[in-house]
Each structure stands twice: as C-alpha cells, then as structure tokens.
C-alpha cells in the first residue's frame, strides 16, 4: 500500500540553525498538508497545498517558516532560524479528497528537538 | 464555525474492559466523520470513518456510528488490549476547503 514518505525521522539542532523537512505524498494526491504537533496536543495545520499552490498558510509563522511544493508533488518545510519553541513533531499528510471522502494519509512524522 | 468536542483523558483501563470515547461535533451540512489513532512516537493512522448518517465504521474491533440526531460519533470497543494504548483523535471534514477539524485527542492506557 502506498505511503506518505517523510525525512528525516529525527532531527536535533541548536537554536538559530536552519532545518528542513521533506515530504513525498502518495502518488496522485493533489492536496498536501503540513501539521505541527506539540507533545500531548492535537495536530495544528501549518500549510495546505492544492497541487503547487498554497491554499492556506494562515497559521504558518512566516517570519521563520517557509514551505514549497514546486512541481505539485513533493514538498519541503523549512525553519530558519529555529527556536526552542519549535520542538515538535512535524507531520505531512496527503489526500485525494474527492475520491476518499476527506480521508488524510499521514507520514511517520519528523521529530524536531531544538537545543 | 465547525468544531469537535472530544472526551478528555487520560483514560486508564484494564485489559478486556469496555471502552467508550465520546465525540460530538457541530457542523453545517453533513460532514464525514473520522477516528484517527496515534501510537507513541508515530504519525496518525485512520482507524475508521463514516460518511453518512447511520453508517457504522469499524476496524480492529473498534466501532463508531454516525448519529446525525445527536451529532455524535462515539468510539467503542468491547474488549481492549494493551496494544490499544494510544491517543485517539476524532475529526470531521470541513466541507469544501479540504480540511479536517480535529478534537484535542484522548489518551488511552490499557494495563495488563
């Protein structure tokens, strides 16, 4: 069964450094999401893509976070500079919304620790 | 706006006990309803879903029924196992903008 791929699985960095996460959605899934999940909390949507276009980035801290999906397939989420409060799990999900009734498929996540 | 209210945890049960995790929602229209599960250190996995009133979603012994009249989608399992220890999230789709609205999650710990 096809899966959403994410890397790296774990990342430890020092504050003020740059960090990047990569996501490869399930083939053919036009909608891609980046979520942030702080330990013990639910997922918070950071950015949503439809193909290569951003449809919602209202919760993305744009002074330090950026996201792109240049060819409408894989996507990169970048943080520069990282801050202590960015320590969290970063989850990527994809969806073939119309055919799957709104089901999201998640990757394993990238756990970020900022020291 | 659309919202999901989920039973607060943590919930602690003994193995083979009966589980109910309550979930109610407010939404315009007729959303699809989901339960996702997150095992420690992992991403979220779809556990079950229901797309219309009176549908029952089921998977791995878990069940939930789409109750339009009470706007609820309670998760149940007749006999939990230690391996069911996880966080469970109720979610609804949010109409035409391809988003899910999430509950806050309920942590379940099952003791042997």
Short mmCIF file of C-alpha atoms in Angstrom, two decimals:
data_model
loop_
_atom_site.label_atom_id
_atom_site.label_comp_id
_atom_site.label_asym_id
_atom_site.label_seq_id
_atom_site.Cartn_x
_atom_site.Cartn_y
_atom_site.Cartn_z
CA UNK A 1 0.00 0.00 0.00
CA UNK A 2 1.32 3.44 -0.93
CA UNK A 3 2.55 5.61 1.91
CA UNK A 4 3.49 9.18 2.60
CA UNK A 5 7.26 9.40 2.99
CA UNK A 6 8.92 11.89 5.31
CA UNK A 7 12.51 12.62 6.21
CA UNK A 8 14.38 12.95 8.41
CA UNK A 9 12.62 10.93 11.06
CA UNK A 10 14.51 12.70 13.82
CA UNK A 11 16.39 15.99 13.85
CA UNK A 12 18.30 17.62 16.68
CA UNK A 13 19.55 21.12 16.11
CA UNK A 14 20.67 24.16 18.01
CA UNK A 15 18.60 27.31 18.11
CA UNK A 16 19.27 29.79 15.32
CA UNK A 17 20.18 26.99 12.91
CA UNK A 18 18.24 26.16 9.74
CA UNK A 19 16.18 22.99 9.47
CA UNK A 20 14.39 21.41 6.52
CA UNK A 21 11.86 18.60 6.30
CA UNK A 22 10.87 16.73 3.18
CA UNK A 23 7.62 15.01 2.28
CA UNK A 24 6.66 12.82 -0.65
CA UNK A 25 2.89 12.29 -0.74
CA UNK A 26 1.04 9.33 -2.16
CA UNK A 27 1.18 9.44 -5.94
CA UNK A 28 -1.73 11.36 -7.42
CA UNK A 29 -2.74 13.09 -4.21
CA UNK A 30 -3.27 16.72 -5.10
CA UNK A 31 -3.74 18.03 -1.57
CA UNK A 32 -0.77 18.12 0.79
CA UNK A 33 -0.71 19.30 4.39
CA UNK A 34 1.98 20.15 6.89
CA UNK A 35 0.96 19.89 10.53
CA UNK A 36 2.84 20.66 13.73
CA UNK A 37 2.09 18.59 16.80
CA UNK A 38 3.46 19.58 20.17
CA UNK A 39 3.77 16.71 22.63
CA UNK A 40 0.43 15.97 24.25
CA UNK A 41 -1.58 18.11 21.87
CA UNK A 42 -3.51 17.66 18.65
CA UNK A 43 -2.18 18.46 15.19
CA UNK A 44 -2.10 22.11 14.13
CA UNK A 45 -2.32 22.87 10.43
CA UNK A 46 0.62 24.97 9.24
CA UNK A 47 0.10 24.96 5.49
CA UNK A 48 -2.11 23.33 2.90
CA UNK A 49 -1.27 22.92 -0.78
CA UNK A 50 -3.53 22.15 -3.67
CA UNK A 51 -1.15 20.94 -6.37
CA UNK A 52 1.64 23.54 -6.27
CA UNK A 53 -0.46 26.35 -4.85
CA UNK A 54 -0.76 27.35 -1.22
CA UNK A 55 -4.43 27.43 -0.25
CA UNK A 56 -3.99 28.08 3.46
CA UNK A 57 -0.92 29.22 5.36
CA UNK A 58 -2.72 31.37 7.91
CA UNK A 59 -1.08 29.55 10.85
CA UNK A 60 2.41 29.42 9.39
CA UNK A 61 4.86 31.72 11.22
CA UNK A 62 6.09 33.31 8.04
CA UNK A 63 8.96 35.21 9.64
CA UNK A 64 10.80 31.92 10.11
CA UNK A 65 8.87 29.16 8.35
CA UNK A 66 8.55 28.57 4.63
CA UNK A 67 7.02 25.79 2.58
CA UNK A 68 7.09 24.94 -1.06
CA UNK A 69 5.76 22.32 -3.43
CA UNK A 70 7.30 23.44 -6.67
CA UNK A 71 6.11 20.75 -9.05
CA UNK A 72 2.98 19.83 -7.18
CA UNK A 73 4.47 16.56 -5.96
CA UNK A 74 6.94 16.52 -3.05
CA UNK A 75 7.22 19.34 -0.57
CA UNK A 76 9.76 20.95 1.74
CA UNK A 77 9.12 22.75 5.02
CA UNK A 78 11.94 24.97 6.25
CA UNK A 79 12.57 26.71 9.56
CA UNK A 80 15.18 29.44 9.77
CA UNK A 81 16.21 30.26 12.40
CA UNK A 82 14.94 27.51 14.67
CA UNK A 83 13.77 28.49 18.14
CA UNK A 84 13.36 26.40 21.28
CA UNK A 85 9.58 26.54 20.92
CA UNK A 86 9.76 24.84 17.53
CA UNK A 87 10.48 21.50 19.17
CA UNK A 88 7.61 19.33 17.98
CA UNK A 89 6.58 16.57 15.60
CA UNK A 90 6.10 17.79 12.03
CA UNK A 91 3.57 15.70 10.20
CA UNK A 92 2.92 15.60 6.49
CA UNK A 93 -0.36 14.29 5.09
CA UNK A 94 -1.87 13.95 1.66
CA UNK A 95 -5.36 13.47 0.35
CA UNK A 96 -7.28 12.57 -2.76
CA UNK A 97 -10.14 14.43 -1.21
CA UNK A 98 -12.98 13.82 -3.61
CA UNK A 99 -12.41 10.10 -4.01
CA UNK A 100 -11.60 9.30 -0.41
CA UNK A 101 -14.32 11.29 1.30
CA UNK A 102 -11.87 13.57 3.04
CA UNK A 103 -9.52 10.93 4.39
CA UNK A 104 -5.98 12.13 5.10
CA UNK A 105 -2.99 9.82 4.86
CA UNK A 106 -0.14 10.68 7.23
CA UNK A 107 3.56 10.04 7.15
CA UNK A 108 5.51 8.84 10.18
CA UNK A 109 6.46 12.40 11.06
CA UNK A 110 9.71 14.25 11.69
CA UNK A 111 10.56 14.81 15.33
CA UNK A 112 12.45 18.07 15.85
CA UNK A 113 14.36 18.88 19.01
CA UNK A 114 15.85 22.38 19.30
CA UNK A 115 18.55 22.78 21.94
CA UNK B 1 -17.85 27.51 12.81
CA UNK B 2 -17.30 23.77 12.67
CA UNK B 3 -15.92 22.17 15.81
CA UNK B 4 -15.27 18.84 17.51
CA UNK B 5 -15.59 18.16 21.22
CA UNK B 6 -13.90 15.07 22.46
CA UNK B 7 -13.88 13.38 25.84
CA UNK B 8 -10.90 14.44 27.91
CA UNK B 9 -8.35 11.94 29.00
CA UNK B 10 -6.35 10.27 30.09
CA UNK B 11 -8.41 7.12 30.18
CA UNK B 12 -6.94 4.14 32.03
CA UNK B 13 -8.49 0.71 31.68
CA UNK B 14 -7.64 -2.86 32.48
CA UNK B 15 -7.23 -5.34 29.66
CA UNK B 16 -10.55 -6.72 28.37
CA UNK B 17 -12.52 -3.75 29.69
CA UNK B 18 -15.11 -1.94 27.59
CA UNK B 19 -14.06 1.34 26.01
CA UNK B 20 -16.11 4.37 25.07
CA UNK B 21 -14.60 7.66 23.95
CA UNK B 22 -17.21 10.33 23.33
CA UNK B 23 -17.10 12.69 20.37
CA UNK B 24 -19.66 15.30 19.39
CA UNK B 25 -19.46 17.85 16.61
CA UNK B 26 -21.04 21.00 15.25
CA UNK B 27 -21.05 21.50 11.51
CA UNK B 28 -23.04 22.94 8.68
CA UNK B 29 -24.14 20.35 6.22
CA UNK B 30 -23.28 16.70 6.52
CA UNK B 31 -19.62 16.12 7.26
CA UNK B 32 -17.72 12.87 7.04
CA UNK B 33 -16.52 11.67 10.44
CA UNK B 34 -13.22 10.05 11.33
CA UNK B 35 -11.34 8.45 14.18
CA UNK B 36 -7.56 8.54 13.92
CA UNK B 37 -5.14 6.75 16.23
CA UNK B 38 -1.60 7.74 17.13
CA UNK B 39 0.70 5.18 18.72
CA UNK B 40 3.65 6.51 20.73
CA UNK B 41 6.23 8.22 18.55
CA UNK B 42 4.33 7.63 15.33
CA UNK B 43 2.17 9.55 12.88
CA UNK B 44 -1.60 9.39 12.75
CA UNK B 45 -3.41 6.45 11.20
CA UNK B 46 -7.01 6.33 10.14
CA UNK B 47 -8.85 3.94 12.45
CA UNK B 48 -12.34 4.17 10.95
CA UNK B 49 -14.69 6.56 9.21
CA UNK B 50 -18.35 7.12 8.34
CA UNK B 51 -19.61 9.31 5.56
CA UNK B 52 -23.37 9.48 6.10
CA UNK B 53 -25.96 9.24 8.83
CA UNK B 54 -26.37 5.83 10.49
CA UNK B 55 -23.19 4.50 8.87
CA UNK B 56 -21.09 2.38 11.19
CA UNK B 57 -17.36 2.46 10.77
CA UNK B 58 -15.39 -0.45 12.15
CA UNK B 59 -11.79 -1.64 12.28
CA UNK B 60 -9.64 -3.75 14.64
CA UNK B 61 -12.62 -4.34 16.93
CA UNK B 62 -13.41 -0.62 17.23
CA UNK B 63 -16.76 0.76 16.11
CA UNK B 64 -18.41 4.14 15.80
CA UNK B 65 -21.83 5.08 14.43
CA UNK B 66 -22.67 8.36 12.71
CA UNK B 67 -25.56 9.77 14.76
CA UNK B 68 -26.95 12.79 12.98
CA UNK B 69 -29.70 13.42 15.52
CA UNK B 70 -27.22 13.75 18.38
CA UNK B 71 -24.30 14.95 16.21
CA UNK B 72 -22.11 12.29 17.76
CA UNK B 73 -19.56 9.69 16.70
CA UNK B 74 -18.57 7.83 19.86
CA UNK B 75 -15.77 5.28 19.63
CA UNK B 76 -16.33 1.89 21.29
CA UNK B 77 -14.50 -1.36 21.73
CA UNK B 78 -15.83 -4.32 23.64
CA UNK B 79 -12.54 -5.64 24.98
CA UNK B 80 -9.40 -3.51 24.92
CA UNK B 81 -5.87 -4.86 24.75
CA UNK B 82 -2.58 -3.44 25.97
CA UNK B 83 -1.68 -2.82 22.33
CA UNK B 84 -4.61 -0.37 22.06
CA UNK B 85 -2.75 2.10 24.28
CA UNK B 86 -2.52 5.22 22.13
CA UNK B 87 -4.02 8.66 21.59
CA UNK B 88 -7.33 8.74 19.72
CA UNK B 89 -8.46 11.76 17.71
CA UNK B 90 -11.96 12.45 16.44
CA UNK B 91 -12.13 14.59 13.29
CA UNK B 92 -14.68 15.87 10.79
CA UNK B 93 -14.19 17.21 7.32
CA UNK B 94 -14.87 20.87 6.88
CA UNK B 95 -16.82 20.99 3.69
CA UNK B 96 -15.32 22.40 0.54
CA UNK B 97 -11.93 23.57 1.78
CA UNK B 98 -10.43 20.07 2.09
CA UNK B 99 -9.61 20.44 5.79
CA UNK B 100 -10.21 18.28 8.81
CA UNK B 101 -11.35 19.77 12.10
CA UNK B 102 -9.70 17.91 14.97
CA UNK B 103 -10.66 17.10 18.51
CA UNK B 104 -7.99 17.52 21.19
CA UNK B 105 -7.31 13.81 21.46
CA UNK B 106 -7.93 11.26 24.21
CA UNK B 107 -5.05 9.32 25.64
CA UNK B 108 -5.81 5.68 26.43
CA UNK B 109 -3.63 3.49 28.62
CA UNK B 110 -4.52 -0.18 28.95
CA UNK B 111 -2.94 -2.10 31.82
CA UNK B 112 -2.38 -5.86 31.77
#
